[in-house]
Amino acid sequence: MCAKPGHPQFSGFHGIVVPGTLRDSLYALDGLLEQNTSLKPQRLISDTGASSEMVFGLFRLLSYQFSPLLADIAERRYWRMDRGADYGKLNALAAHRIDTRLIAAHWDDLLRIAGSLVTGTVKASELLKVIGVKPKGSLARALEAFGRVPATLHLLTYHDDPQYRRTIGTQRNMQEARHSLVRAVFGGRRGELRQPYRAGREDQLGPLGLVLNAITLWNSRYLGLAVEHLRAQGCEVRDEDVERLSPLRFEHIHLEGRYAFTLAEAVKQGGLRPLRDPDDVLHE
C-alpha cells in the first residue's frame, strides 16, 4: 500500500497476519516501522475503513503521509484552528474547531508515543487497543485532536489537487491488481491461510510474498526490455503509455501443473531469455 509521492511501489516489503476486527492501516504502519529493506516509504494509501482521526495523527507524528480513498467524503468534518479566522468560502465548511490546548497539554506524551513506536517498544496495532477504548482518556482525545489537522489537510488537498486524486486512485488500482495476483498464485487454498497459529500463517505469508515479488521483478525487467526493443525497431512508444504498464499481470505465467527448473547456460551466467516475437506466438 505504500509509495513515495509520485513513485508507485509494486513490490511487497513486509507480511503481517491481520485479524479482521481492527483497522488494517495500523498493521500497515507496523510494517512500515518494522521493514528492513532499502525502501523508504513515505505514503500509505488505503480505503475508507482503514481511516480515523487517530490514525491520521499517528501517521503524522511519524512523518508519514496517510492518504485514504474516502467513500464517505461528503460526511467528513473539516476542522479549523482559530474560531475567529476568516477562511473565505470555507468558513461555513470548517465549522468545527480543533482543541489546540489539549494537544499542547499532551504534546510530550504524544512525542513519547512516537518514540515508543519507532523503537519498537509498542506496536501501533496494540497502542490504540489501550488508549482508544471508550470512554476515551485525555491522551486519546489529544491524539484525535492532533489527527484532525492532517485529516483536514488531506480532504482539502483531495478536493483541490487533481494529481493527488489520481495518485490515490492509481495506487488503489495497483493494490487491487496485486490482490488478484495473490489469489491466482495462492489458488490451491482459495487464498486462505489455513495454519491454526499466527506463526504458521506468517510462515505461509513469507514464501507467498517472495513469489509475488519475483513475478513483479521478472515482469518489470522484461517489460523494460520489450519497450527498449520496440524503440530500437523504430516503433513509437510514448512515455505516458509506458507509465501505465503494470508488472502485476500474470496471464502469461504458468501457475498450474508441472514446473521445470532447467536453465539455459546463458541464463545461468546472468543473461536474459530472448524476447518472443508476437507474430510467432500467434502462429503457434
C-alpha positions as protocol buffer text, in pm:
chain_id: "A"
residue {
  index: 1
  type: MET
  ca { x: 0 y: 0 z: 0 }
}
residue {
  index: 2
  type: CYS
  ca { x: 297 y: 217 z: 4 }
}
residue {
  index: 3
  type: ALA
  ca { x: 474 y: 452 z: -227 }
}
residue {
  index: 4
  type: LYS
  ca { x: 689 y: 759 z: -240 }
}
residue {
  index: 5
  type: PRO
  ca { x: 483 y: 1051 z: -365 }
}
residue {
  index: 6
  type: GLY
  ca { x: 466 y: 1010 z: -742 }
}
residue {
  index: 7
  type: HIS
  ca { x: 656 y: 678 z: -740 }
}
residue {
  index: 8
  type: PRO
  ca { x: 429 y: 370 z: -728 }
}
residue {
  index: 9
  type: GLN
  ca { x: 559 y: 72 z: -531 }
}
residue {
  index: 10
  type: PHE
  ca { x: 458 y: -265 z: -673 }
}
residue {
  index: 11
  type: SER
  ca { x: 664 y: -499 z: -456 }
}
residue {
  index: 12
  type: GLY
  ca { x: 575 y: -601 z: -103 }
}
residue {
  index: 13
  type: PHE
  ca { x: 820 y: -527 z: 177 }
}
residue {
  index: 14
  type: HIS
  ca { x: 657 y: -691 z: 478 }
}
residue {
  index: 15
  type: GLY
  ca { x: 397 y: -953 z: 569 }
}
residue {
  index: 16
  type: ILE
  ca { x: 171 y: -943 z: 874 }
}
residue {
  index: 17
  type: VAL
  ca { x: -126 y: -1156 z: 973 }
}
residue {
  index: 18
  type: VAL
  ca { x: -414 y: -912 z: 1030 }
}
residue {
  index: 19
  type: PRO
  ca { x: -731 y: -1004 z: 1221 }
}
residue {
  index: 20
  type: GLY
  ca { x: -1048 y: -868 z: 1069 }
}
residue {
  index: 21
  type: THR
  ca { x: -1151 y: -673 z: 1377 }
}
residue {
  index: 22
  type: LEU
  ca { x: -907 y: -380 z: 1368 }
}
residue {
  index: 23
  type: ARG
  ca { x: -812 y: -108 z: 1122 }
}
residue {
  index: 24
  type: ASP
  ca { x: -558 y: -264 z: 884 }
}
residue {
  index: 25
  type: SER
  ca { x: -384 y: 73 z: 840 }
}
residue {
  index: 26
  type: LEU
  ca { x: -234 y: 26 z: 1188 }
}
residue {
  index: 27
  type: TYR
  ca { x: -84 y: -306 z: 1081 }
}
residue {
  index: 28
  type: ALA
  ca { x: 46 y: -136 z: 768 }
}
residue {
  index: 29
  type: LEU
  ca { x: 209 y: 120 z: 999 }
}
residue {
  index: 30
  type: ASP
  ca { x: 365 y: -170 z: 1193 }
}
residue {
  index: 31
  type: GLY
  ca { x: 501 y: -297 z: 862 }
}
residue {
  index: 32
  type: LEU
  ca { x: 645 y: 43 z: 772 }
}
residue {
  index: 33
  type: LEU
  ca { x: 827 y: 64 z: 1105 }
}
residue {
  index: 34
  type: GLU
  ca { x: 948 y: -297 z: 1108 }
}
residue {
  index: 35
  type: GLN
  ca { x: 1056 y: -339 z: 747 }
}
residue {
  index: 36
  type: ASN
  ca { x: 1433 y: -358 z: 696 }
}
residue {
  index: 37
  type: THR
  ca { x: 1461 y: -315 z: 320 }
}
residue {
  index: 38
  type: SER
  ca { x: 1635 y: -30 z: 140 }
}
residue {
  index: 39
  type: LEU
  ca { x: 1294 y: 118 z: 56 }
}
residue {
  index: 40
  type: LYS
  ca { x: 1200 y: 448 z: 217 }
}
residue {
  index: 41
  type: PRO
  ca { x: 818 y: 456 z: 203 }
}
residue {
  index: 42
  type: GLN
  ca { x: 661 y: 794 z: 268 }
}
residue {
  index: 43
  type: ARG
  ca { x: 292 y: 749 z: 192 }
}
residue {
  index: 44
  type: LEU
  ca { x: 25 y: 493 z: 270 }
}
residue {
  index: 45
  type: ILE
  ca { x: -287 y: 478 z: 57 }
}
residue {
  index: 46
  type: SER
  ca { x: -578 y: 275 z: 191 }
}
residue {
  index: 47
  type: ASP
  ca { x: -956 y: 255 z: 183 }
}
residue {
  index: 48
  type: THR
  ca { x: -1223 y: 423 z: 395 }
}
residue {
  index: 49
  type: GLY
  ca { x: -1245 y: 151 z: 659 }
}
residue {
  index: 50
  type: ALA
  ca { x: -878 y: 191 z: 750 }
}
residue {
  index: 51
  type: SER
  ca { x: -906 y: 560 z: 840 }
}
residue {
  index: 52
  type: SER
  ca { x: -983 y: 757 z: 1153 }
}
residue {
  index: 53
  type: GLU
  ca { x: -861 y: 1084 z: 1300 }
}
residue {
  index: 54
  type: MET
  ca { x: -639 y: 898 z: 1548 }
}
residue {
  index: 55
  type: VAL
  ca { x: -483 y: 701 z: 1261 }
}
residue {
  index: 56
  type: PHE
  ca { x: -414 y: 1029 z: 1079 }
}
residue {
  index: 57
  type: GLY
  ca { x: -248 y: 1155 z: 1397 }
}
residue {
  index: 58
  type: LEU
  ca { x: -21 y: 853 z: 1438 }
}
residue {
  index: 59
  type: PHE
  ca { x: 98 y: 871 z: 1078 }
}
residue {
  index: 60
  type: ARG
  ca { x: 170 y: 1243 z: 1101 }
}
residue {
  index: 61
  type: LEU
  ca { x: 359 y: 1200 z: 1429 }
}
residue {
  index: 62
  type: LEU
  ca { x: 589 y: 955 z: 1247 }
}
residue {
  index: 63
  type: SER
  ca { x: 624 y: 1179 z: 937 }
}
residue {
  index: 64
  type: TYR
  ca { x: 427 y: 951 z: 706 }
}
residue {
  index: 65
  type: GLN
  ca { x: 160 y: 1074 z: 466 }
}
residue {
  index: 66
  type: PHE
  ca { x: -169 y: 892 z: 519 }
}
residue {
  index: 67
  type: SER
  ca { x: -389 y: 925 z: 209 }
}
residue {
  index: 68
  type: PRO
  ca { x: -702 y: 708 z: 225 }
}
residue {
  index: 69
  type: LEU
  ca { x: -955 y: 694 z: -55 }
}
residue {
  index: 70
  type: LEU
  ca { x: -1271 y: 802 z: 127 }
}
residue {
  index: 71
  type: ALA
  ca { x: -1608 y: 673 z: 12 }
}
residue {
  index: 72
  type: ASP
  ca { x: -1788 y: 887 z: 272 }
}
residue {
  index: 73
  type: ILE
  ca { x: -1606 y: 1212 z: 194 }
}
residue {
  index: 74
  type: ALA
  ca { x: -1931 y: 1413 z: 198 }
}
residue {
  index: 75
  type: GLU
  ca { x: -1986 y: 1315 z: 561 }
}
residue {
  index: 76
  type: ARG
  ca { x: -1640 y: 1414 z: 683 }
}
residue {
  index: 77
  type: ARG
  ca { x: -1581 y: 1713 z: 909 }
}
residue {
  index: 78
  type: TYR
  ca { x: -1345 y: 1999 z: 825 }
}
residue {
  index: 79
  type: TRP
  ca { x: -1163 y: 2147 z: 1122 }
}
residue {
  index: 80
  type: ARG
  ca { x: -1012 y: 2488 z: 1193 }
}
residue {
  index: 81
  type: MET
  ca { x: -750 y: 2610 z: 1441 }
}
residue {
  index: 82
  type: ASP
  ca { x: -886 y: 2958 z: 1506 }
}
residue {
  index: 83
  type: ARG
  ca { x: -1258 y: 3006 z: 1556 }
}
residue {
  index: 84
  type: GLY
  ca { x: -1231 y: 3374 z: 1460 }
}
residue {
  index: 85
  type: ALA
  ca { x: -1017 y: 3329 z: 1147 }
}
residue {
  index: 86
  type: ASP
  ca { x: -1163 y: 3420 z: 808 }
}
residue {
  index: 87
  type: TYR
  ca { x: -1139 y: 3127 z: 565 }
}
residue {
  index: 88
  type: GLY
  ca { x: -1348 y: 3293 z: 299 }
}
residue {
  index: 89
  type: LYS
  ca { x: -1572 y: 3048 z: 116 }
}
residue {
  index: 90
  type: LEU
  ca { x: -1462 y: 2774 z: 355 }
}
residue {
  index: 91
  type: ASN
  ca { x: -1600 y: 2946 z: 665 }
}
residue {
  index: 92
  type: ALA
  ca { x: -1924 y: 2751 z: 662 }
}
residue {
  index: 93
  type: LEU
  ca { x: -1747 y: 2425 z: 580 }
}
residue {
  index: 94
  type: ALA
  ca { x: -1485 y: 2449 z: 857 }
}
residue {
  index: 95
  type: ALA
  ca { x: -1741 y: 2475 z: 1134 }
}
residue {
  index: 96
  type: HIS
  ca { x: -1555 y: 2270 z: 1395 }
}
residue {
  index: 97
  type: ARG
  ca { x: -1258 y: 2390 z: 1598 }
}
residue {
  index: 98
  type: ILE
  ca { x: -953 y: 2182 z: 1696 }
}
residue {
  index: 99
  type: ASP
  ca { x: -874 y: 2187 z: 2068 }
}
residue {
  index: 100
  type: THR
  ca { x: -513 y: 2308 z: 2043 }
}
residue {
  index: 101
  type: ARG
  ca { x: -485 y: 2346 z: 2421 }
}
residue {
  index: 102
  type: LEU
  ca { x: -545 y: 1973 z: 2462 }
}
residue {
  index: 103
  type: ILE
  ca { x: -275 y: 1897 z: 2205 }
}
residue {
  index: 104
  type: ALA
  ca { x: -28 y: 2132 z: 2377 }
}
residue {
  index: 105
  type: ALA
  ca { x: -100 y: 1983 z: 2718 }
}
residue {
  index: 106
  type: HIS
  ca { x: -21 y: 1631 z: 2595 }
}
residue {
  index: 107
  type: TRP
  ca { x: 248 y: 1714 z: 2336 }
}
residue {
  index: 108
  type: ASP
  ca { x: 528 y: 1549 z: 2535 }
}
residue {
  index: 109
  type: ASP
  ca { x: 312 y: 1237 z: 2575 }
}
residue {
  index: 110
  type: LEU
  ca { x: 246 y: 1230 z: 2200 }
}
residue {
  index: 111
  type: LEU
  ca { x: 620 y: 1251 z: 2132 }
}
residue {
  index: 112
  type: ARG
  ca { x: 677 y: 964 z: 2374 }
}
residue {
  index: 113
  type: ILE
  ca { x: 422 y: 760 z: 2179 }
}
residue {
  index: 114
  type: ALA
  ca { x: 612 y: 833 z: 1858 }
}
residue {
  index: 115
  type: GLY
  ca { x: 940 y: 732 z: 2022 }
}
residue {
  index: 116
  type: SER
  ca { x: 791 y: 409 z: 2152 }
}
residue {
  index: 117
  type: LEU
  ca { x: 662 y: 319 z: 1806 }
}
residue {
  index: 118
  type: VAL
  ca { x: 993 y: 394 z: 1633 }
}
residue {
  index: 119
  type: THR
  ca { x: 1196 y: 193 z: 1884 }
}
residue {
  index: 120
  type: GLY
  ca { x: 956 y: -99 z: 1872 }
}
residue {
  index: 121
  type: THR
  ca { x: 862 y: -73 z: 2239 }
}
residue {
  index: 122
  type: VAL
  ca { x: 497 y: -86 z: 2135 }
}
residue {
  index: 123
  type: LYS
  ca { x: 316 y: -161 z: 1809 }
}
residue {
  index: 124
  type: ALA
  ca { x: 67 y: 78 z: 1652 }
}
residue {
  index: 125
  type: SER
  ca { x: -185 y: -206 z: 1624 }
}
residue {
  index: 126
  type: GLU
  ca { x: -161 y: -259 z: 2000 }
}
residue {
  index: 127
  type: LEU
  ca { x: -146 y: 105 z: 2102 }
}
residue {
  index: 128
  type: LEU
  ca { x: -499 y: 202 z: 2004 }
}
residue {
  index: 129
  type: LYS
  ca { x: -638 y: -105 z: 2180 }
}
residue {
  index: 130
  type: VAL
  ca { x: -513 y: 54 z: 2500 }
}
residue {
  index: 131
  type: ILE
  ca { x: -565 y: 429 z: 2458 }
}
residue {
  index: 132
  type: GLY
  ca { x: -853 y: 413 z: 2209 }
}
residue {
  index: 133
  type: VAL
  ca { x: -1105 y: 234 z: 2427 }
}
residue {
  index: 134
  type: LYS
  ca { x: -1425 y: 410 z: 2526 }
}
residue {
  index: 135
  type: PRO
  ca { x: -1463 y: 627 z: 2717 }
}
residue {
  index: 136
  type: LYS
  ca { x: -1152 y: 786 z: 2568 }
}
residue {
  index: 137
  type: GLY
  ca { x: -895 y: 929 z: 2805 }
}
residue {
  index: 138
  type: SER
  ca { x: -736 y: 1271 z: 2759 }
}
residue {
  index: 139
  type: LEU
  ca { x: -433 y: 1128 z: 2573 }
}
residue {
  index: 140
  type: ALA
  ca { x: -653 y: 954 z: 2318 }
}
residue {
  index: 141
  type: ARG
  ca { x: -854 y: 1271 z: 2271 }
}
residue {
  index: 142
  type: ALA
  ca { x: -530 y: 1470 z: 2226 }
}
residue {
  index: 143
  type: LEU
  ca { x: -412 y: 1227 z: 1957 }
}
residue {
  index: 144
  type: GLU
  ca { x: -752 y: 1252 z: 1790 }
}
residue {
  index: 145
  type: ALA
  ca { x: -742 y: 1633 z: 1803 }
}
residue {
  index: 146
  type: PHE
  ca { x: -391 y: 1632 z: 1653 }
}
residue {
  index: 147
  type: GLY
  ca { x: -506 y: 1393 z: 1378 }
}
residue {
  index: 148
  type: ARG
  ca { x: -777 y: 1637 z: 1274 }
}
residue {
  index: 149
  type: VAL
  ca { x: -505 y: 1862 z: 1129 }
}
residue {
  index: 150
  type: PRO
  ca { x: -370 y: 1613 z: 869 }
}
residue {
  index: 151
  type: ALA
  ca { x: -720 y: 1473 z: 816 }
}
residue {
  index: 152
  type: THR
  ca { x: -848 y: 1818 z: 715 }
}
residue {
  index: 153
  type: LEU
  ca { x: -541 y: 1887 z: 500 }
}
residue {
  index: 154
  type: HIS
  ca { x: -599 y: 1554 z: 324 }
}
residue {
  index: 155
  type: LEU
  ca { x: -960 y: 1646 z: 247 }
}
residue {
  index: 156
  type: LEU
  ca { x: -871 y: 1993 z: 120 }
}
residue {
  index: 157
  type: THR
  ca { x: -587 y: 1862 z: -97 }
}
residue {
  index: 158
  type: TYR
  ca { x: -810 y: 1589 z: -233 }
}
residue {
  index: 159
  type: HIS
  ca { x: -1066 y: 1850 z: -344 }
}
residue {
  index: 160
  type: ASP
  ca { x: -811 y: 2096 z: -481 }
}
residue {
  index: 161
  type: ASP
  ca { x: -536 y: 1884 z: -641 }
}
residue {
  index: 162
  type: PRO
  ca { x: -628 y: 1658 z: -938 }
}
residue {
  index: 163
  type: GLN
  ca { x: -283 y: 1497 z: -933 }
}
residue {
  index: 164
  type: TYR
  ca { x: -330 y: 1400 z: -568 }
}
residue {
  index: 165
  type: ARG
  ca { x: -662 y: 1233 z: -653 }
}
residue {
  index: 166
  type: ARG
  ca { x: -509 y: 1049 z: -950 }
}
residue {
  index: 167
  type: THR
  ca { x: -220 y: 925 z: -738 }
}
residue {
  index: 168
  type: ILE
  ca { x: -457 y: 782 z: -478 }
}
residue {
  index: 169
  type: GLY
  ca { x: -680 y: 620 z: -739 }
}
residue {
  index: 170
  type: THR
  ca { x: -385 y: 477 z: -931 }
}
residue {
  index: 171
  type: GLN
  ca { x: -230 y: 327 z: -620 }
}
residue {
  index: 172
  type: ARG
  ca { x: -560 y: 172 z: -514 }
}
residue {
  index: 173
  type: ASN
  ca { x: -590 y: 11 z: -858 }
}
residue {
  index: 174
  type: MET
  ca { x: -238 y: -128 z: -815 }
}
residue {
  index: 175
  type: GLN
  ca { x: -334 y: -272 z: -480 }
}
residue {
  index: 176
  type: GLU
  ca { x: -636 y: -447 z: -630 }
}
residue {
  index: 177
  type: ALA
  ca { x: -418 y: -581 z: -914 }
}
residue {
  index: 178
  type: ARG
  ca { x: -174 y: -720 z: -659 }
}
residue {
  index: 179
  type: HIS
  ca { x: -463 y: -884 z: -472 }
}
residue {
  index: 180
  type: SER
  ca { x: -570 y: -1051 z: -798 }
}
residue {
  index: 181
  type: LEU
  ca { x: -217 y: -1184 z: -843 }
}
residue {
  index: 182
  type: VAL
  ca { x: -221 y: -1313 z: -482 }
}
residue {
  index: 183
  type: ARG
  ca { x: -542 y: -1504 z: -543 }
}
residue {
  index: 184
  type: ALA
  ca { x: -404 y: -1652 z: -866 }
}
residue {
  index: 185
  type: VAL
  ca { x: -76 y: -1765 z: -706 }
}
residue {
  index: 186
  type: PHE
  ca { x: -248 y: -1890 z: -390 }
}
residue {
  index: 187
  type: GLY
  ca { x: -527 y: -2068 z: -573 }
}
residue {
  index: 188
  type: GLY
  ca { x: -489 y: -2411 z: -412 }
}
residue {
  index: 189
  type: ARG
  ca { x: -644 y: -2288 z: -86 }
}
residue {
  index: 190
  type: ARG
  ca { x: -862 y: -2018 z: -243 }
}
residue {
  index: 191
  type: GLY
  ca { x: -638 y: -1752 z: -96 }
}
residue {
  index: 192
  type: GLU
  ca { x: -693 y: -1867 z: 262 }
}
residue {
  index: 193
  type: LEU
  ca { x: -424 y: -1919 z: 525 }
}
residue {
  index: 194
  type: ARG
  ca { x: -511 y: -2250 z: 690 }
}
residue {
  index: 195
  type: GLN
  ca { x: -245 y: -2277 z: 960 }
}
residue {
  index: 196
  type: PRO
  ca { x: -407 y: -2275 z: 1307 }
}
residue {
  index: 197
  type: TYR
  ca { x: -148 y: -2048 z: 1471 }
}
residue {
  index: 198
  type: ARG
  ca { x: -21 y: -1700 z: 1388 }
}
residue {
  index: 199
  type: ALA
  ca { x: 339 y: -1816 z: 1345 }
}
residue {
  index: 200
  type: GLY
  ca { x: 228 y: -2076 z: 1092 }
}
residue {
  index: 201
  type: ARG
  ca { x: 32 y: -1818 z: 895 }
}
residue {
  index: 202
  type: GLU
  ca { x: 334 y: -1589 z: 888 }
}
residue {
  index: 203
  type: ASP
  ca { x: 540 y: -1881 z: 757 }
}
residue {
  index: 204
  type: GLN
  ca { x: 291 y: -1910 z: 471 }
}
residue {
  index: 205
  type: LEU
  ca { x: 298 y: -1536 z: 403 }
}
residue {
  index: 206
  type: GLY
  ca { x: 677 y: -1537 z: 366 }
}
residue {
  index: 207
  type: PRO
  ca { x: 704 y: -1762 z: 57 }
}
residue {
  index: 208
  type: LEU
  ca { x: 385 y: -1612 z: -88 }
}
residue {
  index: 209
  type: GLY
  ca { x: 538 y: -1265 z: -73 }
}
residue {
  index: 210
  type: LEU
  ca { x: 862 y: -1399 z: -221 }
}
residue {
  index: 211
  type: VAL
  ca { x: 679 y: -1545 z: -522 }
}
residue {
  index: 212
  type: LEU
  ca { x: 476 y: -1225 z: -573 }
}
residue {
  index: 213
  type: ASN
  ca { x: 788 y: -1009 z: -567 }
}
residue {
  index: 214
  type: ALA
  ca { x: 968 y: -1250 z: -802 }
}
residue {
  index: 215
  type: ILE
  ca { x: 683 y: -1223 z: -1054 }
}
residue {
  index: 216
  type: THR
  ca { x: 678 y: -845 z: -1018 }
}
residue {
  index: 217
  type: LEU
  ca { x: 1055 y: -822 z: -1071 }
}
residue {
  index: 218
  type: TRP
  ca { x: 1052 y: -1061 z: -1369 }
}
residue {
  index: 219
  type: ASN
  ca { x: 768 y: -873 z: -1537 }
}
residue {
  index: 220
  type: SER
  ca { x: 933 y: -536 z: -1474 }
}
residue {
  index: 221
  type: ARG
  ca { x: 1264 y: -649 z: -1623 }
}
residue {
  index: 222
  type: TYR
  ca { x: 1113 y: -793 z: -1938 }
}
residue {
  index: 223
  type: LEU
  ca { x: 866 y: -510 z: -1983 }
}
residue {
  index: 224
  type: GLY
  ca { x: 1165 y: -278 z: -1989 }
}
residue {
  index: 225
  type: LEU
  ca { x: 1342 y: -497 z: -2245 }
}
residue {
  index: 226
  type: ALA
  ca { x: 1032 y: -509 z: -2464 }
}
residue {
  index: 227
  type: VAL
  ca { x: 1000 y: -130 z: -2459 }
}
residue {
  index: 228
  type: GLU
  ca { x: 1369 y: -88 z: -2547 }
}
residue {
  index: 229
  type: HIS
  ca { x: 1334 y: -340 z: -2831 }
}
residue {
  index: 230
  type: LEU
  ca { x: 1030 y: -163 z: -2978 }
}
residue {
  index: 231
  type: ARG
  ca { x: 1205 y: 173 z: -2967 }
}
residue {
  index: 232
  type: ALA
  ca { x: 1515 y: 24 z: -3129 }
}
residue {
  index: 233
  type: GLN
  ca { x: 1291 y: -107 z: -3412 }
}
residue {
  index: 234
  type: GLY
  ca { x: 1167 y: 247 z: -3474 }
}
residue {
  index: 235
  type: CYS
  ca { x: 826 y: 199 z: -3313 }
}
residue {
  index: 236
  type: GLU
  ca { x: 672 y: 496 z: -3136 }
}
residue {
  index: 237
  type: VAL
  ca { x: 644 y: 421 z: -2764 }
}
residue {
  index: 238
  type: ARG
  ca { x: 513 y: 716 z: -2567 }
}
residue {
  index: 239
  type: ASP
  ca { x: 632 y: 775 z: -2212 }
}
residue {
  index: 240
  type: GLU
  ca { x: 274 y: 827 z: -2093 }
}
residue {
  index: 241
  type: ASP
  ca { x: 186 y: 479 z: -2221 }
}
residue {
  index: 242
  type: VAL
  ca { x: 490 y: 325 z: -2052 }
}
residue {
  index: 243
  type: GLU
  ca { x: 380 y: 481 z: -1722 }
}
residue {
  index: 244
  type: ARG
  ca { x: 56 y: 282 z: -1742 }
}
residue {
  index: 245
  type: LEU
  ca { x: 225 y: -56 z: -1782 }
}
residue {
  index: 246
  type: SER
  ca { x: 178 y: -289 z: -1487 }
}
residue {
  index: 247
  type: PRO
  ca { x: 415 y: -569 z: -1377 }
}
residue {
  index: 248
  type: LEU
  ca { x: 125 y: -737 z: -1195 }
}
residue {
  index: 249
  type: ARG
  ca { x: -29 y: -909 z: -1498 }
}
residue {
  index: 250
  type: PHE
  ca { x: 0 y: -1286 z: -1487 }
}
residue {
  index: 251
  type: GLU
  ca { x: -191 y: -1429 z: -1785 }
}
residue {
  index: 252
  type: HIS
  ca { x: 140 y: -1529 z: -1945 }
}
residue {
  index: 253
  type: ILE
  ca { x: 268 y: -1709 z: -1635 }
}
residue {
  index: 254
  type: HIS
  ca { x: 209 y: -2082 z: -1595 }
}
residue {
  index: 255
  type: LEU
  ca { x: 69 y: -2112 z: -1241 }
}
residue {
  index: 256
  type: GLU
  ca { x: -68 y: -2466 z: -1253 }
}
residue {
  index: 257
  type: GLY
  ca { x: 72 y: -2808 z: -1343 }
}
residue {
  index: 258
  type: ARG
  ca { x: 438 y: -2910 z: -1355 }
}
residue {
  index: 259
  type: TYR
  ca { x: 738 y: -2684 z: -1340 }
}
residue {
  index: 260
  type: ALA
  ca { x: 1082 y: -2729 z: -1495 }
}
residue {
  index: 261
  type: PHE
  ca { x: 1378 y: -2552 z: -1337 }
}
residue {
  index: 262
  type: THR
  ca { x: 1636 y: -2639 z: -1602 }
}
residue {
  index: 263
  type: LEU
  ca { x: 1800 y: -2314 z: -1704 }
}
residue {
  index: 264
  type: ALA
  ca { x: 1980 y: -2239 z: -2026 }
}
residue {
  index: 265
  type: GLU
  ca { x: 2352 y: -2181 z: -1979 }
}
residue {
  index: 266
  type: ALA
  ca { x: 2320 y: -1817 z: -2084 }
}
residue {
  index: 267
  type: VAL
  ca { x: 2058 y: -1757 z: -1813 }
}
residue {
  index: 268
  type: LYS
  ca { x: 2280 y: -1929 z: -1554 }
}
residue {
  index: 269
  type: GLN
  ca { x: 2553 y: -1680 z: -1641 }
}
residue {
  index: 270
  type: GLY
  ca { x: 2322 y: -1387 z: -1574 }
}
residue {
  index: 271
  type: GLY
  ca { x: 2184 y: -1342 z: -1923 }
}
residue {
  index: 272
  type: LEU
  ca { x: 1818 y: -1298 z: -2013 }
}
residue {
  index: 273
  type: ARG
  ca { x: 1581 y: -1507 z: -2215 }
}
residue {
  index: 274
  type: PRO
  ca { x: 1520 y: -1380 z: -2570 }
}
residue {
  index: 275
  type: LEU
  ca { x: 1201 y: -1189 z: -2627 }
}
residue {
  index: 276
  type: ARG
  ca { x: 932 y: -1375 z: -2818 }
}
residue {
  index: 277
  type: ASP
  ca { x: 805 y: -1241 z: -3147 }
}
residue {
  index: 278
  type: PRO
  ca { x: 428 y: -1186 z: -3107 }
}
residue {
  index: 279
  type: ASP
  ca { x: 376 y: -1297 z: -3468 }
}
residue {
  index: 280
  type: ASP
  ca { x: 537 y: -1632 z: -3389 }
}
residue {
  index: 281
  type: VAL
  ca { x: 314 y: -1671 z: -3083 }
}
residue {
  index: 282
  type: LEU
  ca { x: 3 y: -1612 z: -3293 }
}
residue {
  index: 283
  type: HIS
  ca { x: 107 y: -1884 z: -3536 }
}
residue {
  index: 284
  type: GLU
  ca { x: 176 y: -2146 z: -3266 }
}
